[in-house]
Amino acid sequence: MTETFGQDDQSWLASAHGTDTAKPLTLDTSAFVPATHYPNGYFPSGLPLGKITATGLYGPYDNTAADGREVLAGFLFTAVSAPSVNTVDPQGALFWHGAVVEAKLPRPVDAAGKTDVAGYIKFF
């Protein structure tokens, strides 16, 4: 078996602060849209995430959702290879404390998301 890895762009991290406290997580692949969230076969580092209340799995942050993903929990710390089927849920790590360069995030975060993580994540 061969496993390949894409380029992991962590330029969204404003400092190393908080990188040593990333929490393990499981992504709910079925909650993501391939062309939107992982068009190159990888969930990108810095992807904003919310925790799905019913399952405890993580999906893309979406302020209009009603399943828990409407609350920003943090960001995917490192890129994760997306499975070829949406029934496999890969492991990753949640960056939940530190500073980020907002313009370098792969997906924007709205004002409500910034409020969700106020006191934990600082946006530059």
PDB file of C-alpha atoms in Angstrom:
ATOM      1  CA  MET A   1       0.000   0.000   0.000  1.00  0.00           C
ATOM      2  CA  THR A   2       1.244   3.452  -0.870  1.00  0.00           C
ATOM      3  CA  GLU A   3       0.173   6.621   0.872  1.00  0.00           C
ATOM      4  CA  THR A   4       0.886  10.054  -0.580  1.00  0.00           C
ATOM      5  CA  PHE A   5       0.713  13.444   1.061  1.00  0.00           C
ATOM      6  CA  GLY A   6      -0.002  16.865  -0.387  1.00  0.00           C
ATOM      7  CA  GLN A   7       1.701  20.086   0.475  1.00  0.00           C
ATOM      8  CA  ASP A   8       0.647  21.223   3.956  1.00  0.00           C
ATOM      9  CA  ASP A   9       0.374  25.017   4.011  1.00  0.00           C
ATOM     10  CA  GLN A  10       0.351  26.214   7.605  1.00  0.00           C
ATOM     11  CA  SER A  11       0.992  29.854   6.731  1.00  0.00           C
ATOM     12  CA  TRP A  12      -2.334  30.616   8.457  1.00  0.00           C
ATOM     13  CA  LEU A  13      -0.656  30.064  11.841  1.00  0.00           C
ATOM     14  CA  ALA A  14       0.426  33.410  13.260  1.00  0.00           C
ATOM     15  CA  SER A  15       2.791  31.802  15.790  1.00  0.00           C
ATOM     16  CA  ALA A  16       3.710  28.463  17.331  1.00  0.00           C
ATOM     17  CA  HIS A  17       1.569  29.283  20.370  1.00  0.00           C
ATOM     18  CA  GLY A  18      -1.074  26.597  20.847  1.00  0.00           C
ATOM     19  CA  THR A  19       0.362  24.160  18.317  1.00  0.00           C
ATOM     20  CA  ASP A  20       1.421  21.842  21.137  1.00  0.00           C
ATOM     21  CA  THR A  21      -2.138  21.594  22.494  1.00  0.00           C
ATOM     22  CA  ALA A  22      -4.014  20.453  19.379  1.00  0.00           C
ATOM     23  CA  LYS A  23      -6.764  17.987  20.271  1.00  0.00           C
ATOM     24  CA  PRO A  24      -7.439  14.738  18.376  1.00  0.00           C
ATOM     25  CA  LEU A  25     -10.646  14.646  16.323  1.00  0.00           C
ATOM     26  CA  THR A  26     -12.535  12.619  13.761  1.00  0.00           C
ATOM     27  CA  LEU A  27     -13.894  14.294  10.645  1.00  0.00           C
ATOM     28  CA  ASP A  28     -17.368  13.391   9.382  1.00  0.00           C
ATOM     29  CA  THR A  29     -16.541  13.111   5.696  1.00  0.00           C
ATOM     30  CA  SER A  30     -20.229  13.037   4.734  1.00  0.00           C
ATOM     31  CA  ALA A  31     -20.654  16.585   6.132  1.00  0.00           C
ATOM     32  CA  PHE A  32     -18.162  18.051   3.639  1.00  0.00           C
ATOM     33  CA  VAL A  33     -18.637  18.936  -0.034  1.00  0.00           C
ATOM     34  CA  PRO A  34     -15.682  17.570  -2.046  1.00  0.00           C
ATOM     35  CA  ALA A  35     -15.455  20.430  -4.583  1.00  0.00           C
ATOM     36  CA  THR A  36     -15.739  23.041  -1.833  1.00  0.00           C
ATOM     37  CA  HIS A  37     -13.859  21.610   1.148  1.00  0.00           C
ATOM     38  CA  TYR A  38     -11.321  19.191  -0.354  1.00  0.00           C
ATOM     39  CA  PRO A  39     -11.065  19.739  -4.123  1.00  0.00           C
ATOM     40  CA  ASN A  40      -7.510  18.352  -4.311  1.00  0.00           C
ATOM     41  CA  GLY A  41      -8.184  15.227  -2.235  1.00  0.00           C
ATOM     42  CA  TYR A  42      -7.089  16.731   1.091  1.00  0.00           C
ATOM     43  CA  PHE A  43      -8.884  18.522   3.872  1.00  0.00           C
ATOM     44  CA  PRO A  44      -6.600  21.576   4.066  1.00  0.00           C
ATOM     45  CA  SER A  45      -4.776  22.743   7.138  1.00  0.00           C
ATOM     46  CA  GLY A  46      -6.631  25.739   8.613  1.00  0.00           C
ATOM     47  CA  LEU A  47     -10.105  24.542   7.593  1.00  0.00           C
ATOM     48  CA  PRO A  48     -12.669  26.018  10.058  1.00  0.00           C
ATOM     49  CA  LEU A  49     -14.517  23.246  11.910  1.00  0.00           C
ATOM     50  CA  GLY A  50     -17.591  22.808  14.075  1.00  0.00           C
ATOM     51  CA  LYS A  51     -18.490  19.815  16.253  1.00  0.00           C
ATOM     52  CA  ILE A  52     -21.611  17.906  15.243  1.00  0.00           C
ATOM     53  CA  THR A  53     -23.645  17.578  18.444  1.00  0.00           C
ATOM     54  CA  ALA A  54     -25.306  14.213  17.691  1.00  0.00           C
ATOM     55  CA  THR A  55     -22.091  12.342  16.812  1.00  0.00           C
ATOM     56  CA  GLY A  56     -19.171  14.255  18.320  1.00  0.00           C
ATOM     57  CA  LEU A  57     -17.533  14.227  14.879  1.00  0.00           C
ATOM     58  CA  TYR A  58     -16.347  17.411  13.178  1.00  0.00           C
ATOM     59  CA  GLY A  59     -17.617  19.001   9.990  1.00  0.00           C
ATOM     60  CA  PRO A  60     -17.127  22.297   8.197  1.00  0.00           C
ATOM     61  CA  TYR A  61     -18.025  25.356  10.250  1.00  0.00           C
ATOM     62  CA  ASP A  62     -21.296  26.813   8.938  1.00  0.00           C
ATOM     63  CA  ASN A  63     -23.018  29.586  10.892  1.00  0.00           C
ATOM     64  CA  THR A  64     -26.343  28.673   9.237  1.00  0.00           C
ATOM     65  CA  ALA A  65     -26.226  24.996  10.294  1.00  0.00           C
ATOM     66  CA  ALA A  66     -28.373  23.632  13.137  1.00  0.00           C
ATOM     67  CA  ASP A  67     -26.398  20.518  14.077  1.00  0.00           C
ATOM     68  CA  GLY A  68     -23.561  21.999  16.141  1.00  0.00           C
ATOM     69  CA  ARG A  69     -21.417  23.102  13.192  1.00  0.00           C
ATOM     70  CA  GLU A  70     -22.836  26.612  13.626  1.00  0.00           C
ATOM     71  CA  VAL A  71     -20.352  27.057  16.482  1.00  0.00           C
ATOM     72  CA  LEU A  72     -16.721  27.418  15.429  1.00  0.00           C
ATOM     73  CA  ALA A  73     -14.649  24.943  17.447  1.00  0.00           C
ATOM     74  CA  GLY A  74     -11.293  25.705  15.826  1.00  0.00           C
ATOM     75  CA  PHE A  75      -9.263  24.785  12.761  1.00  0.00           C
ATOM     76  CA  LEU A  76      -7.872  21.613  11.239  1.00  0.00           C
ATOM     77  CA  PHE A  77      -4.245  21.698  12.383  1.00  0.00           C
ATOM     78  CA  THR A  78      -2.633  19.702   9.563  1.00  0.00           C
ATOM     79  CA  ALA A  79      -3.888  18.569   6.168  1.00  0.00           C
ATOM     80  CA  VAL A  80      -5.714  15.227   6.147  1.00  0.00           C
ATOM     81  CA  SER A  81      -6.095  12.935   3.150  1.00  0.00           C
ATOM     82  CA  ALA A  82      -9.752  12.684   2.160  1.00  0.00           C
ATOM     83  CA  PRO A  83     -11.075   9.145   1.710  1.00  0.00           C
ATOM     84  CA  SER A  84     -12.419   8.084  -1.679  1.00  0.00           C
ATOM     85  CA  VAL A  85     -15.831   7.351  -0.117  1.00  0.00           C
ATOM     86  CA  ASN A  86     -17.742   9.557   2.311  1.00  0.00           C
ATOM     87  CA  THR A  87     -18.418   6.700   4.735  1.00  0.00           C
ATOM     88  CA  VAL A  88     -14.830   6.659   6.036  1.00  0.00           C
ATOM     89  CA  ASP A  89     -14.073   9.257   8.708  1.00  0.00           C
ATOM     90  CA  PRO A  90     -10.381  10.205   8.968  1.00  0.00           C
ATOM     91  CA  GLN A  91      -8.546  11.342  12.080  1.00  0.00           C
ATOM     92  CA  GLY A  92      -6.994  14.772  12.495  1.00  0.00           C
ATOM     93  CA  ALA A  93      -6.180  17.401  15.096  1.00  0.00           C
ATOM     94  CA  LEU A  94      -8.052  20.535  16.181  1.00  0.00           C
ATOM     95  CA  PHE A  95      -6.153  23.793  16.623  1.00  0.00           C
ATOM     96  CA  TRP A  96      -8.329  25.484  19.248  1.00  0.00           C
ATOM     97  CA  HIS A  97      -6.019  27.963  20.994  1.00  0.00           C
ATOM     98  CA  GLY A  98      -3.583  30.456  19.500  1.00  0.00           C
ATOM     99  CA  ALA A  99      -3.393  33.020  16.730  1.00  0.00           C
ATOM    100  CA  VAL A 100      -4.237  32.810  13.040  1.00  0.00           C
ATOM    101  CA  VAL A 101      -3.622  34.945   9.970  1.00  0.00           C
ATOM    102  CA  GLU A 102      -7.177  35.389   8.753  1.00  0.00           C
ATOM    103  CA  ALA A 103      -6.269  36.135   5.126  1.00  0.00           C
ATOM    104  CA  LYS A 104      -4.373  32.838   4.852  1.00  0.00           C
ATOM    105  CA  LEU A 105      -7.236  30.568   5.995  1.00  0.00           C
ATOM    106  CA  PRO A 106      -8.545  28.263   3.240  1.00  0.00           C
ATOM    107  CA  ARG A 107     -12.149  29.277   4.073  1.00  0.00           C
ATOM    108  CA  PRO A 108     -13.299  32.575   5.625  1.00  0.00           C
ATOM    109  CA  VAL A 109     -14.675  32.871   9.156  1.00  0.00           C
ATOM    110  CA  ASP A 110     -17.581  35.240   9.794  1.00  0.00           C
ATOM    111  CA  ALA A 111     -18.080  37.531  12.802  1.00  0.00           C
ATOM    112  CA  ALA A 112     -20.189  34.916  14.627  1.00  0.00           C
ATOM    113  CA  GLY A 113     -17.405  32.346  14.318  1.00  0.00           C
ATOM    114  CA  LYS A 114     -14.862  34.812  15.661  1.00  0.00           C
ATOM    115  CA  THR A 115     -17.144  35.450  18.633  1.00  0.00           C
ATOM    116  CA  ASP A 116     -17.396  31.678  19.250  1.00  0.00           C
ATOM    117  CA  VAL A 117     -13.631  31.397  19.777  1.00  0.00           C
ATOM    118  CA  ALA A 118     -13.004  34.793  21.401  1.00  0.00           C
ATOM    119  CA  GLY A 119     -10.562  34.354  24.254  1.00  0.00           C
ATOM    120  CA  TYR A 120      -9.068  31.237  22.614  1.00  0.00           C
ATOM    121  CA  ILE A 121      -8.112  32.304  19.119  1.00  0.00           C
ATOM    122  CA  LYS A 122      -6.863  35.699  18.027  1.00  0.00           C
ATOM    123  CA  PHE A 123      -7.272  36.766  14.403  1.00  0.00           C
ATOM    124  CA  PHE A 124      -4.642  38.928  12.668  1.00  0.00           C
TER     125      PHE A 124
END
